[in-house]
Amino acid sequence: MIDRPGARGLPVLDLPNPRVGKAAAPATRPPLVDGRLEEYLPEPQALPRFFLWTLGCQMNRSDSEEMAGRLLAAGCDEASELEAADLVVINTCAIREAAEQKVIGRQGYLGRLKAANPGLRIVLTGCAVREEERSGLARRYPAVDMFLRPDEEPELVDRLGLASAQAPIGSVGSPDSLGSLGRVGAVGATTTVGRHRVGVADGLAHTRATAVAGGTVARSSAISAWLPIVYGCDKTCTYCIVPFSRGPERSRPFDDILDEARSLAVAGYREVTLLGQNVNSYGHDLAPDARFRHVDSERWAGRRLDLHGRPDLAELIRAIDGLRTADGLPAISRLRFVTSHPWDLSDRLIAAMAECPSVCEHLHLPVQSGDDAVLRRMGRQYTIEHYLERLASIRESVPGIAISTDVIVGFCGETEAQFEATLDLLRSVRYDQVFAAAFSPRPGTPAAKLPDDVPPADKRRRLNQLLALQESIGLERNRAWQGETVEVLVDSVVPQRSHDHDHEAGDAARASLGVGEGQVHLAGRSRHNKLVHVAGAAQFVGQLVRVRVEHASPYALRGTLA
Ligand code: SAM
Ligand code: SF4
Ligand code: F3S
């Protein structure tokens, strides 16, 4: 059943005039297309200065870019820090309890900020806002004024009462575009998954397309861009909160994605990462289209996924790869995608990865456990044998491809022997990178009903053991790059005194890099997704450079410009 939100009144948050007596922030609004509209701009004092606090995965970061864009288009300015804001939007993650606790633990501080600044309003969105949990949200997050589910985020500006009167004409938040949003009538809709009421992302494809067309996505990088292709998740991994936070899968129309990719190429983006909880199932929910007549059913194991005439990820990456410059090179140099579910990793996709020059030689393929019985309890829908067959196939088609994965240790009932099977898997696969975490029961998920019977001390020990093993494997994998020359997309200047683990404790790295006169410490990624440090001119940021690798650590490479 789908509840149509058009029928319900949207609660609008009352935002008092927050700027009185405060210094104005630098103007960051999009310029008006027609200067004659200047006199109709809202008084800056009437608009809040916002701060977006984003936790969680790339999907959340992408969503935040869209929300920031909407607020800027409505005329708001961005505050440089939380304490300087009149409006704080917290984009939460709920994947593990610790992620939710990060925000719950800040409620007292936020409450004190509100006491000092009665004009401050706090909006909480992201995966912690689940329909089923609505009644408990205000108790858990007492400092928060308004809660929006992830699929309700496009309503932010409207609910704040900022849209209709104040947004620049023609922007996403304008009365016109919100009118059409209203006609779609799907933002805020819910459906049921099992017996749970969940938000459904029916409106997001449309609101994304409007934001892209209006140029209002406030992208955080001018070099690499996120590009969401499918919202929600149809899998039923028993430990996972995501299907309850983000609802069932909704693919964006093929041409909308292609248009967005084209606009990114025109804007000079070097790298695009396609996003979805399971990008490999892209397209199965779209209408059949004669252009994709040749696309057939494509699931290697388990239940057939009938695509018959619908686009899939393979078609999509071929089409994006097919965007070319006048000299025939891919208009977007690097194409990546996350996350791939092993069950849906099709031969068609593997072939497309091998044949498209822009697709990077890296695949993130979460395995979660090395033991079939644990995988079954996790509801992962593949066995280790299936997983290894897919891995062998991709390694054969894309020689030298870097593989990363996710692992959960201490899942319900995981024995020492089952944990050892995961270590054995790491030893035999030799992943380039492993993102591991201890199992954290999430309320409402099927696994929450299973006994969480691995003691916390054992979870910690297993996690440390696994990370130590992977550190030595990662080092060995990275050492294989020594002496090679790799293409690096430089994305940042590492600040002096960086204490970021990834950036190898700044000063030591800088000394060993031999940063010379007129040079800075640069960082970027190779096509195999290796973090690479190199000394060079600051102008190299945003450029593809060639680096000769001279040193390897478990997490990064270091070299000199070739
Ligand atoms: N869709 C992706 C997939 O199929 O693996 C990843 C989604 S999730 C955002 C990222 C990772 O979080 C998962 O791969 C899993 O390892 C981890 N994760 C999810 N739920 C968890 C839980 N309850 N406890 C610990 N880790 C969890
Ligand atoms: Fe969660 Fe599984 Fe969906 Fe990934 S595929 S988001 S782990 S339910
Ligand atoms: Fe977290 Fe939601 Fe992403 S739970 S990992 S922000 S999809």
PDB file of C-alpha atoms in Angstrom, residues 124-348:
ATOM      1  CA  LEU A 124      17.575  15.624  11.594  1.00  0.00           C
ATOM      2  CA  THR A 125      17.479  13.510   8.466  1.00  0.00           C
ATOM      3  CA  GLY A 126      19.221  10.458   6.995  1.00  0.00           C
ATOM      4  CA  CYS A 127      19.013   6.824   7.978  1.00  0.00           C
ATOM      5  CA  ALA A 128      18.272   7.351  11.681  1.00  0.00           C
ATOM      6  CA  VAL A 129      14.847   8.704  10.660  1.00  0.00           C
ATOM      7  CA  ARG A 130      12.762   5.629  10.017  1.00  0.00           C
ATOM      8  CA  GLU A 131       9.014   5.673   9.800  1.00  0.00           C
ATOM      9  CA  GLU A 132       8.659   2.909  12.375  1.00  0.00           C
ATOM     10  CA  GLU A 133      10.763   4.825  14.873  1.00  0.00           C
ATOM     11  CA  ARG A 134       8.963   8.164  14.517  1.00  0.00           C
ATOM     12  CA  SER A 135       7.436   8.063  17.969  1.00  0.00           C
ATOM     13  CA  GLY A 136      10.812   7.517  19.664  1.00  0.00           C
ATOM     14  CA  LEU A 137      12.767  10.117  17.705  1.00  0.00           C
ATOM     15  CA  ALA A 138      11.885  13.164  19.783  1.00  0.00           C
ATOM     16  CA  ARG A 139      12.845  11.293  22.950  1.00  0.00           C
ATOM     17  CA  ARG A 140      16.191  10.168  21.522  1.00  0.00           C
ATOM     18  CA  TYR A 141      16.975  13.482  19.856  1.00  0.00           C
ATOM     19  CA  PRO A 142      15.503  16.097  22.223  1.00  0.00           C
ATOM     20  CA  ALA A 143      17.375  19.027  20.618  1.00  0.00           C
ATOM     21  CA  VAL A 144      15.875  18.373  17.194  1.00  0.00           C
ATOM     22  CA  ASP A 145      12.970  20.440  15.822  1.00  0.00           C
ATOM     23  CA  MET A 146      12.121  18.493  12.688  1.00  0.00           C
ATOM     24  CA  PHE A 147      12.717  14.975  11.370  1.00  0.00           C
ATOM     25  CA  LEU A 148      12.839  14.062   7.683  1.00  0.00           C
ATOM     26  CA  ARG A 149      13.295  10.563   6.303  1.00  0.00           C
ATOM     27  CA  PRO A 150      15.929  10.263   3.528  1.00  0.00           C
ATOM     28  CA  ASP A 151      13.191  10.192   0.881  1.00  0.00           C
ATOM     29  CA  GLU A 152      11.683  13.364   2.361  1.00  0.00           C
ATOM     30  CA  GLU A 153      14.876  15.417   2.073  1.00  0.00           C
ATOM     31  CA  PRO A 154      13.708  17.294  -1.039  1.00  0.00           C
ATOM     32  CA  GLU A 155      10.963  18.744   1.191  1.00  0.00           C
ATOM     33  CA  LEU A 156      13.529  20.423   3.443  1.00  0.00           C
ATOM     34  CA  VAL A 157      13.280  23.929   2.004  1.00  0.00           C
ATOM     35  CA  ASP A 158       9.508  23.732   1.759  1.00  0.00           C
ATOM     36  CA  ARG A 159       9.045  22.503   5.304  1.00  0.00           C
ATOM     37  CA  LEU A 160      11.283  25.242   6.571  1.00  0.00           C
ATOM     38  CA  GLY A 161       8.903  27.710   5.001  1.00  0.00           C
ATOM     39  CA  LEU A 162      11.735  29.030   2.833  1.00  0.00           C
ATOM     40  CA  ALA A 163      10.595  27.898  -0.572  1.00  0.00           C
ATOM     41  CA  SER A 164       7.558  29.650  -1.841  1.00  0.00           C
ATOM     42  CA  ALA A 165       8.278  33.248  -0.920  1.00  0.00           C
ATOM     43  CA  GLN A 166      12.022  33.380  -1.045  1.00  0.00           C
ATOM     44  CA  ALA A 167      13.745  31.068  -3.472  1.00  0.00           C
ATOM     45  CA  PRO A 168      15.202  32.636  -6.595  1.00  0.00           C
ATOM     46  CA  ILE A 169      12.826  32.103  -9.497  1.00  0.00           C
ATOM     47  CA  GLY A 170      13.647  29.045 -11.568  1.00  0.00           C
ATOM     48  CA  SER A 171      15.529  27.240  -8.816  1.00  0.00           C
ATOM     49  CA  VAL A 172      14.710  23.886  -7.328  1.00  0.00           C
ATOM     50  CA  GLY A 173      13.019  25.434  -4.356  1.00  0.00           C
ATOM     51  CA  SER A 174      10.834  27.686  -6.471  1.00  0.00           C
ATOM     52  CA  PRO A 175       7.056  27.509  -6.323  1.00  0.00           C
ATOM     53  CA  ASP A 176       7.049  26.184  -9.858  1.00  0.00           C
ATOM     54  CA  SER A 177       9.280  23.215  -9.285  1.00  0.00           C
ATOM     55  CA  LEU A 178       7.654  22.429  -5.974  1.00  0.00           C
ATOM     56  CA  GLY A 179       4.350  22.540  -7.748  1.00  0.00           C
ATOM     57  CA  SER A 180       5.471  19.844 -10.118  1.00  0.00           C
ATOM     58  CA  LEU A 181       6.894  17.930  -7.184  1.00  0.00           C
ATOM     59  CA  GLY A 182       3.470  18.113  -5.652  1.00  0.00           C
ATOM     60  CA  ARG A 183       1.954  16.733  -8.822  1.00  0.00           C
ATOM     61  CA  VAL A 184       4.289  13.745  -8.652  1.00  0.00           C
ATOM     62  CA  GLY A 185       2.839  13.419  -5.196  1.00  0.00           C
ATOM     63  CA  ALA A 186       5.262  10.741  -4.136  1.00  0.00           C
ATOM     64  CA  VAL A 187       7.708  12.460  -1.815  1.00  0.00           C
ATOM     65  CA  GLY A 188       6.982  11.261   1.670  1.00  0.00           C
ATOM     66  CA  ALA A 189       5.108   8.153   0.495  1.00  0.00           C
ATOM     67  CA  THR A 190       5.409   4.952   2.467  1.00  0.00           C
ATOM     68  CA  THR A 191       5.067   1.295   1.697  1.00  0.00           C
ATOM     69  CA  THR A 192       5.518  -1.872   3.714  1.00  0.00           C
ATOM     70  CA  VAL A 193       8.504  -4.205   3.794  1.00  0.00           C
ATOM     71  CA  GLY A 194       7.531  -7.331   5.657  1.00  0.00           C
ATOM     72  CA  ARG A 195       5.355  -5.839   8.352  1.00  0.00           C
ATOM     73  CA  HIS A 196       7.345  -2.626   8.579  1.00  0.00           C
ATOM     74  CA  ARG A 197       6.261   0.735   7.305  1.00  0.00           C
ATOM     75  CA  VAL A 198       9.105   2.315   5.341  1.00  0.00           C
ATOM     76  CA  GLY A 199       9.608   5.433   3.286  1.00  0.00           C
ATOM     77  CA  VAL A 200       9.675   4.937  -0.443  1.00  0.00           C
ATOM     78  CA  ALA A 201      11.881   6.970  -2.744  1.00  0.00           C
ATOM     79  CA  ASP A 202       9.382   7.437  -5.575  1.00  0.00           C
ATOM     80  CA  GLY A 203      10.002  11.165  -5.756  1.00  0.00           C
ATOM     81  CA  LEU A 204      13.793  11.223  -5.611  1.00  0.00           C
ATOM     82  CA  ALA A 205      14.507  10.524  -9.278  1.00  0.00           C
ATOM     83  CA  HIS A 206      12.377  13.488 -10.266  1.00  0.00           C
ATOM     84  CA  THR A 207      13.722  15.880  -7.646  1.00  0.00           C
ATOM     85  CA  ARG A 208      17.293  14.889  -8.500  1.00  0.00           C
ATOM     86  CA  ALA A 209      16.707  15.552 -12.184  1.00  0.00           C
ATOM     87  CA  THR A 210      15.222  18.958 -11.337  1.00  0.00           C
ATOM     88  CA  ALA A 211      18.188  19.801  -9.129  1.00  0.00           C
ATOM     89  CA  VAL A 212      20.659  18.771 -11.834  1.00  0.00           C
ATOM     90  CA  ALA A 213      18.782  20.686 -14.549  1.00  0.00           C
ATOM     91  CA  GLY A 214      18.643  23.762 -12.307  1.00  0.00           C
ATOM     92  CA  GLY A 215      22.361  23.486 -11.544  1.00  0.00           C
ATOM     93  CA  THR A 216      21.684  23.556  -7.830  1.00  0.00           C
ATOM     94  CA  VAL A 217      23.520  20.442  -6.619  1.00  0.00           C
ATOM     95  CA  ALA A 218      26.215  21.956  -4.396  1.00  0.00           C
ATOM     96  CA  ARG A 219      28.961  19.476  -5.228  1.00  0.00           C
ATOM     97  CA  SER A 220      31.708  19.251  -2.646  1.00  0.00           C
ATOM     98  CA  SER A 221      34.429  18.618  -5.232  1.00  0.00           C
ATOM     99  CA  ALA A 222      35.124  20.057  -8.653  1.00  0.00           C
ATOM    100  CA  ILE A 223      37.158  16.982  -9.593  1.00  0.00           C
ATOM    101  CA  SER A 224      35.202  13.880  -8.561  1.00  0.00           C
ATOM    102  CA  ALA A 225      31.425  13.710  -8.487  1.00  0.00           C
ATOM    103  CA  TRP A 226      28.868  11.377  -6.921  1.00  0.00           C
ATOM    104  CA  LEU A 227      26.079  10.309  -9.195  1.00  0.00           C
ATOM    105  CA  PRO A 228      23.198   8.399  -7.558  1.00  0.00           C
ATOM    106  CA  ILE A 229      21.642   5.850  -9.909  1.00  0.00           C
ATOM    107  CA  VAL A 230      19.441   3.750  -7.638  1.00  0.00           C
ATOM    108  CA  TYR A 231      17.845   4.611  -4.318  1.00  0.00           C
ATOM    109  CA  GLY A 232      16.899   2.153  -1.560  1.00  0.00           C
ATOM    110  CA  CYS A 233      17.655  -1.550  -1.366  1.00  0.00           C
ATOM    111  CA  ASP A 234      15.623  -4.668  -2.162  1.00  0.00           C
ATOM    112  CA  LYS A 235      17.989  -7.075  -0.446  1.00  0.00           C
ATOM    113  CA  THR A 236      17.127  -8.587   2.874  1.00  0.00           C
ATOM    114  CA  CYS A 237      20.478  -8.890   4.627  1.00  0.00           C
ATOM    115  CA  THR A 238      19.265  -9.740   8.104  1.00  0.00           C
ATOM    116  CA  TYR A 239      21.679  -7.436   9.937  1.00  0.00           C
ATOM    117  CA  CYS A 240      21.047  -4.345   7.835  1.00  0.00           C
ATOM    118  CA  ILE A 241      18.998  -1.274   8.635  1.00  0.00           C
ATOM    119  CA  VAL A 242      19.242   0.263   5.155  1.00  0.00           C
ATOM    120  CA  PRO A 243      16.078  -1.283   3.622  1.00  0.00           C
ATOM    121  CA  PHE A 244      14.145   0.146   6.594  1.00  0.00           C
ATOM    122  CA  SER A 245      15.746   3.569   6.283  1.00  0.00           C
ATOM    123  CA  ARG A 246      15.740   3.961   2.541  1.00  0.00           C
ATOM    124  CA  GLY A 247      12.937   1.682   1.420  1.00  0.00           C
ATOM    125  CA  PRO A 248      12.735  -0.449  -1.708  1.00  0.00           C
ATOM    126  CA  GLU A 249      14.886   0.055  -4.808  1.00  0.00           C
ATOM    127  CA  ARG A 250      14.008   2.834  -7.200  1.00  0.00           C
ATOM    128  CA  SER A 251      16.216   3.237 -10.268  1.00  0.00           C
ATOM    129  CA  ARG A 252      16.665   6.631 -11.854  1.00  0.00           C
ATOM    130  CA  PRO A 253      15.700   6.828 -15.530  1.00  0.00           C
ATOM    131  CA  PHE A 254      18.586   5.893 -17.817  1.00  0.00           C
ATOM    132  CA  ASP A 255      18.517   9.174 -19.759  1.00  0.00           C
ATOM    133  CA  ASP A 256      18.441  11.290 -16.601  1.00  0.00           C
ATOM    134  CA  ILE A 257      21.638   9.615 -15.433  1.00  0.00           C
ATOM    135  CA  LEU A 258      23.239  10.050 -18.818  1.00  0.00           C
ATOM    136  CA  ASP A 259      22.244  13.735 -18.860  1.00  0.00           C
ATOM    137  CA  GLU A 260      23.798  14.209 -15.448  1.00  0.00           C
ATOM    138  CA  ALA A 261      26.986  12.429 -16.544  1.00  0.00           C
ATOM    139  CA  ARG A 262      27.108  14.615 -19.653  1.00  0.00           C
ATOM    140  CA  SER A 263      26.722  17.772 -17.593  1.00  0.00           C
ATOM    141  CA  LEU A 264      29.533  16.598 -15.300  1.00  0.00           C
ATOM    142  CA  ALA A 265      31.782  16.017 -18.298  1.00  0.00           C
ATOM    143  CA  VAL A 266      30.975  19.492 -19.620  1.00  0.00           C
ATOM    144  CA  ALA A 267      31.752  20.935 -16.184  1.00  0.00           C
ATOM    145  CA  GLY A 268      35.196  19.319 -16.338  1.00  0.00           C
ATOM    146  CA  TYR A 269      34.751  16.493 -13.837  1.00  0.00           C
ATOM    147  CA  ARG A 270      37.496  13.912 -14.193  1.00  0.00           C
ATOM    148  CA  GLU A 271      35.883  11.168 -12.166  1.00  0.00           C
ATOM    149  CA  VAL A 272      32.322  10.029 -11.542  1.00  0.00           C
ATOM    150  CA  THR A 273      31.215   7.437  -9.005  1.00  0.00           C
ATOM    151  CA  LEU A 274      27.811   5.877  -9.598  1.00  0.00           C
ATOM    152  CA  LEU A 275      26.034   5.317  -6.298  1.00  0.00           C
ATOM    153  CA  GLY A 276      23.510   2.860  -4.969  1.00  0.00           C
ATOM    154  CA  GLN A 277      23.249   0.359  -2.145  1.00  0.00           C
ATOM    155  CA  ASN A 278      23.311  -2.291  -4.831  1.00  0.00           C
ATOM    156  CA  VAL A 279      24.200  -0.720  -8.164  1.00  0.00           C
ATOM    157  CA  ASN A 280      24.248  -4.161  -9.773  1.00  0.00           C
ATOM    158  CA  SER A 281      20.482  -4.393  -9.676  1.00  0.00           C
ATOM    159  CA  TYR A 282      20.077  -1.048 -11.445  1.00  0.00           C
ATOM    160  CA  GLY A 283      17.222  -0.974 -13.925  1.00  0.00           C
ATOM    161  CA  HIS A 284      15.115  -3.984 -12.971  1.00  0.00           C
ATOM    162  CA  ASP A 285      12.273  -1.712 -11.808  1.00  0.00           C
ATOM    163  CA  LEU A 286      12.251   0.529 -14.898  1.00  0.00           C
ATOM    164  CA  ALA A 287       9.864   0.148 -17.817  1.00  0.00           C
ATOM    165  CA  PRO A 288      11.086  -2.005 -20.717  1.00  0.00           C
ATOM    166  CA  ASP A 289      12.493   0.085 -23.562  1.00  0.00           C
ATOM    167  CA  ALA A 290      13.074  -0.992 -27.163  1.00  0.00           C
ATOM    168  CA  ARG A 291      16.639   0.346 -26.989  1.00  0.00           C
ATOM    169  CA  PHE A 292      17.443  -2.395 -24.471  1.00  0.00           C
ATOM    170  CA  ARG A 293      15.747  -5.253 -26.288  1.00  0.00           C
ATOM    171  CA  HIS A 294      19.018  -7.199 -26.204  1.00  0.00           C
ATOM    172  CA  VAL A 295      19.281  -7.097 -22.392  1.00  0.00           C
ATOM    173  CA  ASP A 296      18.179 -10.401 -20.954  1.00  0.00           C
ATOM    174  CA  SER A 297      17.922 -12.008 -17.519  1.00  0.00           C
ATOM    175  CA  GLU A 298      21.202 -11.725 -15.759  1.00  0.00           C
ATOM    176  CA  ARG A 299      21.610 -13.238 -12.371  1.00  0.00           C
ATOM    177  CA  TRP A 300      24.352 -15.748 -11.969  1.00  0.00           C
ATOM    178  CA  ALA A 301      22.996 -17.496  -8.888  1.00  0.00           C
ATOM    179  CA  GLY A 302      19.695 -17.840  -7.135  1.00  0.00           C
ATOM    180  CA  ARG A 303      16.402 -16.416  -8.343  1.00  0.00           C
ATOM    181  CA  ARG A 304      16.447 -15.065 -11.885  1.00  0.00           C
ATOM    182  CA  LEU A 305      16.445 -11.339 -12.266  1.00  0.00           C
ATOM    183  CA  ASP A 306      14.388 -10.785 -15.390  1.00  0.00           C
ATOM    184  CA  LEU A 307      15.526  -7.650 -17.091  1.00  0.00           C
ATOM    185  CA  HIS A 308      14.017  -8.403 -20.504  1.00  0.00           C
ATOM    186  CA  GLY A 309      14.376  -5.144 -22.333  1.00  0.00           C
ATOM    187  CA  ARG A 310      15.302  -2.991 -19.346  1.00  0.00           C
ATOM    188  CA  PRO A 311      18.630  -1.202 -18.981  1.00  0.00           C
ATOM    189  CA  ASP A 312      21.165  -2.611 -16.543  1.00  0.00           C
ATOM    190  CA  LEU A 313      24.383  -1.286 -15.049  1.00  0.00           C
ATOM    191  CA  ALA A 314      26.378  -2.708 -17.957  1.00  0.00           C
ATOM    192  CA  GLU A 315      24.333  -0.616 -20.423  1.00  0.00           C
ATOM    193  CA  LEU A 316      24.694   2.415 -18.227  1.00  0.00           C
ATOM    194  CA  ILE A 317      28.472   2.288 -17.900  1.00  0.00           C
ATOM    195  CA  ARG A 318      28.822   1.602 -21.615  1.00  0.00           C
ATOM    196  CA  ALA A 319      26.697   4.671 -22.346  1.00  0.00           C
ATOM    197  CA  ILE A 320      28.655   6.899 -19.940  1.00  0.00           C
ATOM    198  CA  ASP A 321      31.931   5.527 -21.283  1.00  0.00           C
ATOM    199  CA  GLY A 322      30.583   6.311 -24.745  1.00  0.00           C
ATOM    200  CA  LEU A 323      30.501  10.050 -23.983  1.00  0.00           C
ATOM    201  CA  ARG A 324      33.633  11.085 -25.837  1.00  0.00           C
ATOM    202  CA  THR A 325      35.672  14.208 -26.462  1.00  0.00           C
ATOM    203  CA  ALA A 326      36.418  15.434 -29.985  1.00  0.00           C
ATOM    204  CA  ASP A 327      39.607  13.364 -29.986  1.00  0.00           C
ATOM    205  CA  GLY A 328      37.716  10.213 -29.092  1.00  0.00           C
ATOM    206  CA  LEU A 329      38.771   9.919 -25.453  1.00  0.00           C
ATOM    207  CA  PRO A 330      36.235   9.237 -22.688  1.00  0.00           C
ATOM    208  CA  ALA A 331      34.764  12.600 -21.686  1.00  0.00           C
ATOM    209  CA  ILE A 332      34.865  11.389 -18.079  1.00  0.00           C
ATOM    210  CA  SER A 333      38.308   9.880 -17.583  1.00  0.00           C
ATOM    211  CA  ARG A 334      37.382   7.679 -14.654  1.00  0.00           C
ATOM    212  CA  LEU A 335      34.174   5.853 -13.922  1.00  0.00           C
ATOM    213  CA  ARG A 336      33.569   3.974 -10.671  1.00  0.00           C
ATOM    214  CA  PHE A 337      30.528   2.469  -8.981  1.00  0.00           C
ATOM    215  CA  VAL A 338      29.607   1.329  -5.452  1.00  0.00           C
ATOM    216  CA  THR A 339      28.264  -0.926  -4.046  1.00  0.00           C
ATOM    217  CA  SER A 340      28.115  -4.193  -5.928  1.00  0.00           C
ATOM    218  CA  HIS A 341      26.214  -7.104  -4.457  1.00  0.00           C
ATOM    219  CA  PRO A 342      28.009 -10.344  -5.417  1.00  0.00           C
ATOM    220  CA  TRP A 343      24.710 -12.052  -6.257  1.00  0.00           C
ATOM    221  CA  ASP A 344      23.958  -9.560  -9.037  1.00  0.00           C
ATOM    222  CA  LEU A 345      27.455  -9.273 -10.517  1.00  0.00           C
ATOM    223  CA  SER A 346      26.558 -10.321 -14.039  1.00  0.00           C
ATOM    224  CA  ASP A 347      28.727 -11.506 -16.922  1.00  0.00           C
ATOM    225  CA  ARG A 348      27.380  -8.542 -18.884  1.00  0.00           C
TER     226      ARG A 348
END
